[in-house]
Short mmCIF file of C-alpha atoms and ligand atoms in Angstrom, two decimals:
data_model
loop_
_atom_site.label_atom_id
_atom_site.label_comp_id
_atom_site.label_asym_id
_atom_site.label_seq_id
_atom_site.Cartn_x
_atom_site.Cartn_y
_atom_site.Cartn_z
CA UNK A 30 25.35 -73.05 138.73
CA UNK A 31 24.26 -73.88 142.12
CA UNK A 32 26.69 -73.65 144.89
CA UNK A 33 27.97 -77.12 145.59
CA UNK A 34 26.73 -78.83 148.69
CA UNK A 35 28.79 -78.75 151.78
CA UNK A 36 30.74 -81.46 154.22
CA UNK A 37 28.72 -80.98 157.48
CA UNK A 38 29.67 -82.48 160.87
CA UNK A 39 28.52 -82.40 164.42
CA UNK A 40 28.31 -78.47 165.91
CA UNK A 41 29.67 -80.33 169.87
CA UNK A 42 29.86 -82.95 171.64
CA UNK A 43 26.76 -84.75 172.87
CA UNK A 44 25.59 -88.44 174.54
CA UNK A 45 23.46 -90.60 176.14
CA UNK A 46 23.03 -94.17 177.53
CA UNK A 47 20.65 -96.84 177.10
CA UNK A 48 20.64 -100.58 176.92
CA UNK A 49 22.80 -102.43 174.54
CA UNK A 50 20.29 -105.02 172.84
CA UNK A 51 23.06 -108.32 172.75
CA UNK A 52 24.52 -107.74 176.13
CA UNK A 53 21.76 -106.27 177.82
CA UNK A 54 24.86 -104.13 179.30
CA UNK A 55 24.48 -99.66 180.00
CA UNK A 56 25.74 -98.39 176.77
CA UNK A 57 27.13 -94.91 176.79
CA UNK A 58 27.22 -92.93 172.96
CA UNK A 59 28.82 -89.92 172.28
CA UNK A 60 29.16 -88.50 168.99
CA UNK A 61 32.06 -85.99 168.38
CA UNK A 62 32.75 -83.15 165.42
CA UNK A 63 35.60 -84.77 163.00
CA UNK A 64 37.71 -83.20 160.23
CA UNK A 65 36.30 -82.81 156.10
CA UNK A 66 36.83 -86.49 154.69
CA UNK A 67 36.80 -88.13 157.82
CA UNK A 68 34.25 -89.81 157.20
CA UNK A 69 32.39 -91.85 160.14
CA UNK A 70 34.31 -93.55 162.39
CA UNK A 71 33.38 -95.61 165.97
CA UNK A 72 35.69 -95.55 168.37
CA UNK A 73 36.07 -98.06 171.36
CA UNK A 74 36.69 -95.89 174.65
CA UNK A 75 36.66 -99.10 176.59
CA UNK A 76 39.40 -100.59 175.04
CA UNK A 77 43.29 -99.95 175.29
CA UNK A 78 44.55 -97.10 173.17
CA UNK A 79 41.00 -96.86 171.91
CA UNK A 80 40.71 -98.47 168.60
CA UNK A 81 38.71 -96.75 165.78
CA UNK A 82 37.12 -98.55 162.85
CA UNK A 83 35.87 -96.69 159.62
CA UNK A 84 32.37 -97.14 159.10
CA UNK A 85 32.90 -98.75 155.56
CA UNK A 86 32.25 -101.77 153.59
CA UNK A 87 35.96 -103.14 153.48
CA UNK A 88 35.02 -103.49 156.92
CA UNK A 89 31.75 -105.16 157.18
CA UNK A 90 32.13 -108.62 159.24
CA UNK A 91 28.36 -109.81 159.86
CA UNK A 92 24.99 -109.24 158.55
CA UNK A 93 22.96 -112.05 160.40
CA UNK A 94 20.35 -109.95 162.29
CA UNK A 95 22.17 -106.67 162.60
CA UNK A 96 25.25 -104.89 160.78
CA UNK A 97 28.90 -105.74 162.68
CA UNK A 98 31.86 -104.18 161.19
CA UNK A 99 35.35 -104.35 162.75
CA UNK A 100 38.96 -104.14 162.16
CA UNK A 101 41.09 -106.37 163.30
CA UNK A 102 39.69 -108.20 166.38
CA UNK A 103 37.93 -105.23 167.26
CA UNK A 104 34.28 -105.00 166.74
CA UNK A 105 31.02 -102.72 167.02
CA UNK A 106 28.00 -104.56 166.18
CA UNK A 107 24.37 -103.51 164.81
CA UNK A 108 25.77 -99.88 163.63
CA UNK A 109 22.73 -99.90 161.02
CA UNK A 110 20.65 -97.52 162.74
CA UNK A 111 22.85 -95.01 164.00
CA UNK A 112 24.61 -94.61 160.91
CA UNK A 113 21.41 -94.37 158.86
CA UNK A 114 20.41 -91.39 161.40
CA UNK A 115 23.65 -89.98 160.76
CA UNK A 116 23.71 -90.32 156.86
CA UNK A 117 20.06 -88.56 156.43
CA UNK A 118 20.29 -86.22 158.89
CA UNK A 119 23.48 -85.02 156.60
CA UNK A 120 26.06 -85.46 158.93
CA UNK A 121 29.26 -86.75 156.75
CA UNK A 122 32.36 -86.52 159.38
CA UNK A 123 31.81 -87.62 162.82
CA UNK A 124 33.18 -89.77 165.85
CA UNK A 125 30.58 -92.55 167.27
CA UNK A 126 33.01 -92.83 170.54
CA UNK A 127 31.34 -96.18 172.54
CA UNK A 128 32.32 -97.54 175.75
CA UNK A 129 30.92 -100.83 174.97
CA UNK A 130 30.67 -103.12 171.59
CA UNK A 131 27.24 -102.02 170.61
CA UNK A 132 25.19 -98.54 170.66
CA UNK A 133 22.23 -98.48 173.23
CA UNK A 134 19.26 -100.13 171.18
CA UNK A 135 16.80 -97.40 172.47
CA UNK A 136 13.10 -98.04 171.05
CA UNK A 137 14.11 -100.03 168.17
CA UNK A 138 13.53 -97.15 166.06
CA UNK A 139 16.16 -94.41 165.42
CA UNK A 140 14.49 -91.94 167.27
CA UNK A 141 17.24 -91.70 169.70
CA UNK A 142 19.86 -91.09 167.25
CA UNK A 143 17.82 -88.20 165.57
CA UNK A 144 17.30 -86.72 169.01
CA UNK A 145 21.29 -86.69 170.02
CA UNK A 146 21.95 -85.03 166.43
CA UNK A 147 19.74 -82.38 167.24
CA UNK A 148 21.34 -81.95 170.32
CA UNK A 149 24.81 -81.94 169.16
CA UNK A 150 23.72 -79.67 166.09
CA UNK A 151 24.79 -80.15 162.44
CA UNK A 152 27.43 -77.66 160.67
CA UNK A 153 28.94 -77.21 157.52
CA UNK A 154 32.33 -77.31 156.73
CA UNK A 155 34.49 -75.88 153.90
CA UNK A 156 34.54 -78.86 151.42
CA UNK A 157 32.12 -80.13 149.71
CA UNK A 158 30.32 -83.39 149.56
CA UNK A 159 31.42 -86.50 147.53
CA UNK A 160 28.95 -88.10 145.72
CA UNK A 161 28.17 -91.37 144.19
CA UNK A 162 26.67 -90.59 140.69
CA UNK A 163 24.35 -93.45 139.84
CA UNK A 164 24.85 -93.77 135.84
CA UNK A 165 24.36 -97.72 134.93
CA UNK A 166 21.72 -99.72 136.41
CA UNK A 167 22.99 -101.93 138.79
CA UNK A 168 21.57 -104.88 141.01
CA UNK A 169 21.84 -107.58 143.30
CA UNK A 170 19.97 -110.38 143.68
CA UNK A 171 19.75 -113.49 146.02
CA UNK A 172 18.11 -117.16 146.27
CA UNK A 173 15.46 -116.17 148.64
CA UNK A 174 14.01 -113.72 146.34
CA UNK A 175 15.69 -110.55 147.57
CA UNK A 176 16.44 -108.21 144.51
CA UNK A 177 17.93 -104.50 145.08
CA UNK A 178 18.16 -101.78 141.91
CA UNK A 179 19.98 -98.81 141.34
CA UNK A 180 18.96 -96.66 139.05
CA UNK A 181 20.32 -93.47 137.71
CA UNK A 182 18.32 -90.56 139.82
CA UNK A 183 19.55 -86.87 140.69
CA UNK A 184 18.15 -87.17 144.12
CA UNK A 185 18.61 -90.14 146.72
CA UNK A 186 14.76 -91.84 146.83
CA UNK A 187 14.40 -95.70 147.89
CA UNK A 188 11.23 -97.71 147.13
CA UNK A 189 10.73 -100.68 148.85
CA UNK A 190 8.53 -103.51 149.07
CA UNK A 191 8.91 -105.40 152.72
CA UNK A 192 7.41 -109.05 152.20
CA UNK A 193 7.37 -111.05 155.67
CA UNK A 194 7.22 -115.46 155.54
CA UNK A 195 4.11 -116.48 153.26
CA UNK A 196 3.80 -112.95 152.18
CA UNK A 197 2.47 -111.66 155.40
CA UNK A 198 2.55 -107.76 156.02
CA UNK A 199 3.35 -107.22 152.24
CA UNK A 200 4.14 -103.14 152.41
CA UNK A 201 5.41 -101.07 150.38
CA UNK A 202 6.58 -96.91 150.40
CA UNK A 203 8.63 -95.01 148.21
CA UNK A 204 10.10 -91.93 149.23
CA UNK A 205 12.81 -89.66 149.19
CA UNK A 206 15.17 -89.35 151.64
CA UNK A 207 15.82 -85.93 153.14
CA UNK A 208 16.67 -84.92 156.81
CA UNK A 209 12.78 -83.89 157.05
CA UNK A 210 11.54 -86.69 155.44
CA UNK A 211 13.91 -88.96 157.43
CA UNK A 212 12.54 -87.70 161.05
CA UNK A 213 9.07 -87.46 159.91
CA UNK A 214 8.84 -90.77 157.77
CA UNK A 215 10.90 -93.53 158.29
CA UNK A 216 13.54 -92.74 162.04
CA UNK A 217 10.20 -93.38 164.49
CA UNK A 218 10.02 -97.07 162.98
CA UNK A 219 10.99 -99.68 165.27
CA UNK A 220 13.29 -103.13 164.41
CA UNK A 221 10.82 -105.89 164.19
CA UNK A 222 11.32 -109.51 164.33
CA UNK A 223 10.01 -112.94 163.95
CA UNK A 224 9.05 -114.95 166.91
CA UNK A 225 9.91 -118.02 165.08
CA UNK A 226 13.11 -116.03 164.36
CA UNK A 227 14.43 -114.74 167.98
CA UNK A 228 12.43 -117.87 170.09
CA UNK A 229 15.77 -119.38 169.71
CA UNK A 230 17.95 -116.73 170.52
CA UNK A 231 16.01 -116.05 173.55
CA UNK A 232 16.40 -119.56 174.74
CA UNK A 233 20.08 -119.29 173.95
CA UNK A 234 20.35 -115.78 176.00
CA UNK A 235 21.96 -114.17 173.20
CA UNK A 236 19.71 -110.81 173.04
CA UNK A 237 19.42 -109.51 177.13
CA UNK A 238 18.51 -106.58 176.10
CA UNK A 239 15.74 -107.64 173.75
CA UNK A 240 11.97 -106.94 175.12
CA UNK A 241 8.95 -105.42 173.52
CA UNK A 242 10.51 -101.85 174.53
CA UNK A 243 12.67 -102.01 171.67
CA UNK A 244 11.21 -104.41 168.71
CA UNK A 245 7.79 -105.23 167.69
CA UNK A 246 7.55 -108.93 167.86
CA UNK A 247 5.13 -110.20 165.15
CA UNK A 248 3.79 -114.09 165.88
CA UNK A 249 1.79 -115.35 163.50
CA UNK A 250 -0.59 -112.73 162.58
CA UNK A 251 -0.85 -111.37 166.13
CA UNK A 252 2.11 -107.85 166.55
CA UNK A 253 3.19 -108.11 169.76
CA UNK A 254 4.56 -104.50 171.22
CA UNK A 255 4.74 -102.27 174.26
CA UNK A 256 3.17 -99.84 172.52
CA UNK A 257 0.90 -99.73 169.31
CA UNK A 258 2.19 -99.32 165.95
CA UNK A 259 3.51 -95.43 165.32
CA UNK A 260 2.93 -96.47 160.93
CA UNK A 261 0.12 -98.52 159.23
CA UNK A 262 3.31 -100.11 157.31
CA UNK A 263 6.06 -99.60 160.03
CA UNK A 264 7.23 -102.68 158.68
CA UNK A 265 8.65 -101.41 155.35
CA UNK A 266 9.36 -97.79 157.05
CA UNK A 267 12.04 -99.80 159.30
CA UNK A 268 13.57 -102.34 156.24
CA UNK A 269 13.87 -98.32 154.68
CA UNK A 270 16.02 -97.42 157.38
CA UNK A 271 17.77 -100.37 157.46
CA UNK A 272 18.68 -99.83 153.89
CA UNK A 273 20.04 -96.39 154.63
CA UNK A 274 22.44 -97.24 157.49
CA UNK A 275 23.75 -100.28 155.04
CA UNK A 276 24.62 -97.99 152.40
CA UNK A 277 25.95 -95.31 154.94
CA UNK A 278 29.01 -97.90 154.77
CA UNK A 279 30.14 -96.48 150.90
CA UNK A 280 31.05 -93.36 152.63
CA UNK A 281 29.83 -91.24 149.92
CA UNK A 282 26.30 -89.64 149.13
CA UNK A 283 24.16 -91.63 146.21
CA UNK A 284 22.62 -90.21 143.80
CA UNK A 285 20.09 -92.64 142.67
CA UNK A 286 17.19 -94.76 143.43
CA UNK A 287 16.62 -98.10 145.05
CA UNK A 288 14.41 -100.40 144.13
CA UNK A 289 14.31 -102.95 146.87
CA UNK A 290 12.30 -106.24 147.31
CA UNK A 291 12.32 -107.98 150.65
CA UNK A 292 15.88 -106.40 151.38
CA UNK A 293 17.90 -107.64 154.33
CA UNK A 294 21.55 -106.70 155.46
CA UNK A 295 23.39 -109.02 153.45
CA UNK A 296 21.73 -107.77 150.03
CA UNK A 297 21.83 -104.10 151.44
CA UNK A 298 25.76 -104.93 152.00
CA UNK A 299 25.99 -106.43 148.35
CA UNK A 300 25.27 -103.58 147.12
CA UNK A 301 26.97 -101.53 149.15
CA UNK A 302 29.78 -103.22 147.66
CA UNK A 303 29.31 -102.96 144.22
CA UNK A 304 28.85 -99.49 144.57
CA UNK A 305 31.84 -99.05 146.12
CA UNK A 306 33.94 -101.33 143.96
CA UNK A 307 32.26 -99.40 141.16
CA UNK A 308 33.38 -95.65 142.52
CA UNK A 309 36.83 -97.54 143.26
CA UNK A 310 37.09 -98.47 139.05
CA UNK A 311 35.86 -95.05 138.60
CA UNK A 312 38.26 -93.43 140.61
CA UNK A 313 41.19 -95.55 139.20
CA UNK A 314 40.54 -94.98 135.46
CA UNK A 315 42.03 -91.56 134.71
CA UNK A 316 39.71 -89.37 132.21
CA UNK A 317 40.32 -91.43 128.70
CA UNK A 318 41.64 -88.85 126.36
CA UNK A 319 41.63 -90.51 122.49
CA UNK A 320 45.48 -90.32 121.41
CA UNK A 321 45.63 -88.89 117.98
CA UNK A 322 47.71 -90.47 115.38
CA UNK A 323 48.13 -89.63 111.55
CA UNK A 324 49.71 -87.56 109.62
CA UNK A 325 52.64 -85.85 111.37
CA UNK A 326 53.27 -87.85 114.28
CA UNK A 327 56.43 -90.13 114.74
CA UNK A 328 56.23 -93.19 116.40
CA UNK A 329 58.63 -94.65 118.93
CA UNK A 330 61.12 -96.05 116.23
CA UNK A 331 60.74 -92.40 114.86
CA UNK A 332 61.91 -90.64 117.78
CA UNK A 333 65.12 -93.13 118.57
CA UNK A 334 66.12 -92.39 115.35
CA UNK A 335 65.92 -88.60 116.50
CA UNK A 336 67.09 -88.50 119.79
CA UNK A 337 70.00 -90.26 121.38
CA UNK A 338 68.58 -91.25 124.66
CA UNK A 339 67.78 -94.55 125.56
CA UNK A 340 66.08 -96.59 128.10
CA UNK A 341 65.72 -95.48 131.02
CA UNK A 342 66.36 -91.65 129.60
CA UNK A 343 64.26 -91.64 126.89
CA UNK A 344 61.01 -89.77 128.11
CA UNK A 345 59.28 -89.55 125.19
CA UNK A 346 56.86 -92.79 123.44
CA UNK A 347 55.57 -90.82 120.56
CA UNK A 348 54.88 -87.82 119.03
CA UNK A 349 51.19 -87.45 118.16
CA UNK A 350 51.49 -84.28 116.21
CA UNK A 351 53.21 -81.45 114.69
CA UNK A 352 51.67 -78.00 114.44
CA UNK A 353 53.52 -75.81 111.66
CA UNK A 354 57.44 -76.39 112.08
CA UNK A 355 57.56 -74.56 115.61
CA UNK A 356 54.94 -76.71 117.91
CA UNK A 357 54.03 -80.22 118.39
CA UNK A 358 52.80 -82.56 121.55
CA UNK A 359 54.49 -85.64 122.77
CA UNK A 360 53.41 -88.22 124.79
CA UNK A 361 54.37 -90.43 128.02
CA UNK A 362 52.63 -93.15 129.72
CA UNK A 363 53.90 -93.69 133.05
CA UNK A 364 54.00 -96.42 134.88
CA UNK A 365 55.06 -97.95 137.96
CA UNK A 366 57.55 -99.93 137.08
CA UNK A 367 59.48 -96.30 135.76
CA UNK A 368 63.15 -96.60 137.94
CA UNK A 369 62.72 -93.35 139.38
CA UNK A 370 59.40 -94.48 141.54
CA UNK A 371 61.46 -97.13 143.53
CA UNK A 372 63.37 -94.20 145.19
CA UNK A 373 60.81 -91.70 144.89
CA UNK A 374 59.81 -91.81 147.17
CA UNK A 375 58.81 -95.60 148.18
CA UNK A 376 55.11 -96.16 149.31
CA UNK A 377 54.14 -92.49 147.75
CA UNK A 378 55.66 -92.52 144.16
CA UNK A 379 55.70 -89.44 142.27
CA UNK A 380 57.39 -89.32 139.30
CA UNK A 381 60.40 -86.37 139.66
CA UNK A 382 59.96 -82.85 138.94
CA UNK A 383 63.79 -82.75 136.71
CA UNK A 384 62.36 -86.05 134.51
CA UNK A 385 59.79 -83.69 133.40
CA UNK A 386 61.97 -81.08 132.81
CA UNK A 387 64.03 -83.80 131.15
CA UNK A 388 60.77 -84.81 128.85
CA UNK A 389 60.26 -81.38 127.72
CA UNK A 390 63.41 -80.78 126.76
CA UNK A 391 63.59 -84.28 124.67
CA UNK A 392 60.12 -83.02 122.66
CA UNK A 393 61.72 -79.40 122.45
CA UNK A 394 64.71 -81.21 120.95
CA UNK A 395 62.75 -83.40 118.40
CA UNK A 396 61.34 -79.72 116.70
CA UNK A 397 65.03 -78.33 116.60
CA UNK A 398 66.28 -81.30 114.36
CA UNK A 399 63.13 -80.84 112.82
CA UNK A 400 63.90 -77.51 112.06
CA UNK A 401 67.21 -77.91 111.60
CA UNK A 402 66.71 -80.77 109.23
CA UNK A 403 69.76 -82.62 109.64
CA UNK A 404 71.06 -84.38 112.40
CA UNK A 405 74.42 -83.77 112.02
CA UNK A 406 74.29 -81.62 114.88
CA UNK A 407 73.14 -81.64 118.39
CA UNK A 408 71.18 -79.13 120.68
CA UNK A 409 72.59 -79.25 124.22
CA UNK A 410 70.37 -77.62 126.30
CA UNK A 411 71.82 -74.78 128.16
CA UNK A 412 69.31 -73.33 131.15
CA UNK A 413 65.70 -74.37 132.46
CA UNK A 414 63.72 -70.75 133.44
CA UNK A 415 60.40 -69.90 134.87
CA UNK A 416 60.10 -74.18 136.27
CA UNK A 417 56.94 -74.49 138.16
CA UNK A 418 55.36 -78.21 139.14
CA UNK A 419 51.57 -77.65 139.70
CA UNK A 420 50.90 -81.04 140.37
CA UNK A 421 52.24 -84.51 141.31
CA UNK A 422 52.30 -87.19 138.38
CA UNK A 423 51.55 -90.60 139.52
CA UNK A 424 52.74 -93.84 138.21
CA UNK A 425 49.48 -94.61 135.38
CA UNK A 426 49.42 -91.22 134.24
CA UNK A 427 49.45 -90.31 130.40
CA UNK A 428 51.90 -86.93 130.50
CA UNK A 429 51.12 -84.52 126.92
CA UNK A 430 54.67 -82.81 126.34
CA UNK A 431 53.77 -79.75 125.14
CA UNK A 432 57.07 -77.69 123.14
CA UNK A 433 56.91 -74.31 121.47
CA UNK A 434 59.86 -72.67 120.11
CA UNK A 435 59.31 -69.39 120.63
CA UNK A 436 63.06 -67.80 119.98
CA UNK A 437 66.01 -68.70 117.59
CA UNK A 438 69.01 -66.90 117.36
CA UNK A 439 71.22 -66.99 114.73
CA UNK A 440 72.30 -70.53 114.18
CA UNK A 441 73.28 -71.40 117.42
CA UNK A 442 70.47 -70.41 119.95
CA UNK A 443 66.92 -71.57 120.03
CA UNK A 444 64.29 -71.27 123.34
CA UNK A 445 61.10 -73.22 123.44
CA UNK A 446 58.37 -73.03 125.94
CA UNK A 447 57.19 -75.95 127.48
CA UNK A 448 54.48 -77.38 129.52
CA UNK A 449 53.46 -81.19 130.50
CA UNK A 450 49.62 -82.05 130.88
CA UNK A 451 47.93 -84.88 133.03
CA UNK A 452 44.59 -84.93 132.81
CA UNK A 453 43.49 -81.70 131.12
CA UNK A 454 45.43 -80.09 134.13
CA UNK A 455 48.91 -78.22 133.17
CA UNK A 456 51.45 -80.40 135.78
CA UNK A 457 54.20 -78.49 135.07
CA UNK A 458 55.98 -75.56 132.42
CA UNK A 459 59.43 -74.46 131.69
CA UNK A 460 61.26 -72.35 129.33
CA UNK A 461 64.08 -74.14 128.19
CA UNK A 462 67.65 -72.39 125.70
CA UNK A 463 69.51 -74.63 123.54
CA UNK A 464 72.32 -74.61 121.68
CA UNK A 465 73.88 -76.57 118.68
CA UNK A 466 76.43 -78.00 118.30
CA UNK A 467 78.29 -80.27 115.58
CA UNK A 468 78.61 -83.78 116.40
ZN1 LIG B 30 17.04 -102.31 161.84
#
């Protein structure tokens, strides 16, 4: 098997400063290394205490013209391209530390971004990657005849047709998108826009730092720009990148191909967000394990008639099965509303180490009067060795009591070896002694 693919982050610290394209202000980036699962975050060095905001989809504000996201009343605006540069050029944990609300706009392209990565170098760290696995097709669509597909793929390709009004510059590219292929392909294309579009805006002031340096202003059939265009198609290059610094915002890798037709930032963000609310159900559902029944098992009427305890000390629901006379599995579905979670410990609730304990011993007891065959008497249960907890149980977890009586002595002694599963993963073990007693 291949060695999974690493984390990487930033090697130092690097910036520069350009023109920020709303305020027409001196914008000052600098992107610094971060932590495994950081993530990317942009951090506001102008403000007080300097406010970060997670570059993800919960946090999305805008899409008209360019990609805002914000937390609170803070705010970064048109992240798109600076985050795409980030995301292909395979940096996953970083610091975009601003000292305005806006990253210079530099050509329009993403050029700039590229060039500060290479600067600051790219590392990897010691975890690796998260990925989103595309397995169902999934889509968005809109009114204006915007449709987006995801489609299962074990690399991360886009295709995209870029459609402008009455189907002028209809382009279209597909390609897959590597660091190499990135800088080569699709980062030298530059933001273009409308002049029916931006006339307004212009009129209203409300992009200073907009000129032909840094977007290719198309007018009719006439492209307006400083200098000529760098692609044939530029057009659909750019909506590419666009696309890529969207989906930056579900903070994991896809796996998976889009399919995009006349894509914009709102239908970029929509699916952004069902990807994410898709590795969010993912995440949630624990692995499904089938739980046997049949022959063998006792149900929960079964097991009160066994065991004494009650509500809230019975830790056993069933017993799904019985292996000779010495072994057999229960089960426990745990849930939130369990007493124990409201004092343990409140806002992290794991479910305590001596209720599992207390669950093995309550399946260890079920095969005594098993063996015993009467219930006439009852095992107290004397000492707990060789306790270990592996792992935390959380409230939604199904718990597989595993008991095994491994010694009985005489009449009077019995020891069974125990272990609780989550999972597939062993949570915690125990060897427990009992003895009997008459009732
Ligand atoms: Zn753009």
């Amino acid at each position: 098997m291949a060695a999974p693919e690493l984390q990487q982050t930033v090697g130092k610290i690097a910036g520069f400063t350009g023109t920020a394209l709303h305020t027409g202000e001196k914008a000052t980036l600098r992107l610094h290394p971060a932590p495994v699962d950081h993530g990317i975050k942009f951090r506001r060095k102008d403000l007080q205490d300097e406010p970060t905001i997670d570059a993800k989809i919960e946090n999305l504000k805008t899409v008209e013209r360019a990609t805002t996201i914000g937390e609170g009343s803070v705010r970064v605006h048109t992240v798109e391209h600076v985050l795409a540069a980030l995301w292909a050029m395979g940096v996953d944990n970083a610091i975009v530390e601003m000292d305005t609300n806006e990253p210079p706009i530099g050509d329009g392209s993403a050029l700039v971004y590229v060039d500060l990565i290479r600067k600051a170098g790219v590392v990897a760290q010691e975890e690796p990657r998260k990925f989103f696995e595309t397995r169902d097709t999934m889509h968005v669509e809109s009114k204006t005849g915007t449709l987006l597909v995801l489609l299962p793929d074990n690399k991360f390709r886009i295709s995209c047709t870029q459609a402008g009004p009455n189907n002028r510059f209809t382009q279209f590219l597909s390609i897959e998108v590597t660091p190499a292929a990135f800088e080569r392909e699709i980062a030298p294309a530059r933001t273009f826009v409308y002049y029916e579009d931006v006339k307004p805006l212009m009129d209203k002031n409300l992009i200073k730092g907009g000129s032909l340096e840094n977007a290719i202003v198309v007018r009719g059939e006439a492209v307006l720009s400083k200098e000529p265009l760098r692609f044939p198609d530029e057009f659909v290059r750019h909506k590419i990148l666009d696309i890529i610094g969207d989906l930056a915002l579900v903070g994991r890798r896809i796996r998976g191909h889009v399919v995009a037709v006349k894509p914009g930032h709102a239908s970029n963000a929509d699916l952004a967000r069902l990807v994410t609310r898709e590795q969010t159900r993912r995440s949630a559902v624990a692995v499904s394990r089938p739980i046997p029944t049949g022959d063998g098992g006792l149900d929960t009427d079964q097991v009160m008639q066994i065991l004494p305890h009650r509500f809230p000390f019975l830790m056993v629901d069933r017993i799904i099965s019985f292996d000779t006379e010495t072994k057999c599995v229960g089960v426990k579905t745990v849930t939130i509303n369990e007493p124990f979670f409201q004092g343990h410990f409140p806002g992290h609730p794991v479910m305590p180490g001596v209720m599992q304990v207390e669950a093995m011993a309550q399946v260890a007891s079920i095969l005594l009067f098993k063996l015993a065959k009467t219930t006439s008497r009852i095992g107290y249960f004397m000492s707990a060795d060789e306790v270990k907890f592996r792992k935390p149980v959380l409230p939604g977890d199904t718990i597989f009591i595993h008991a095994e009586l491994i010694k009985s002595r005489g009449e009077r002694l019995a020891k069974a070896k125990c272990h609780c599963v989550v999972n597939d993963a062993i949570v915690s073990e125990a060897e427990l002694m009992f003895t009997f007693l008459d009732k």
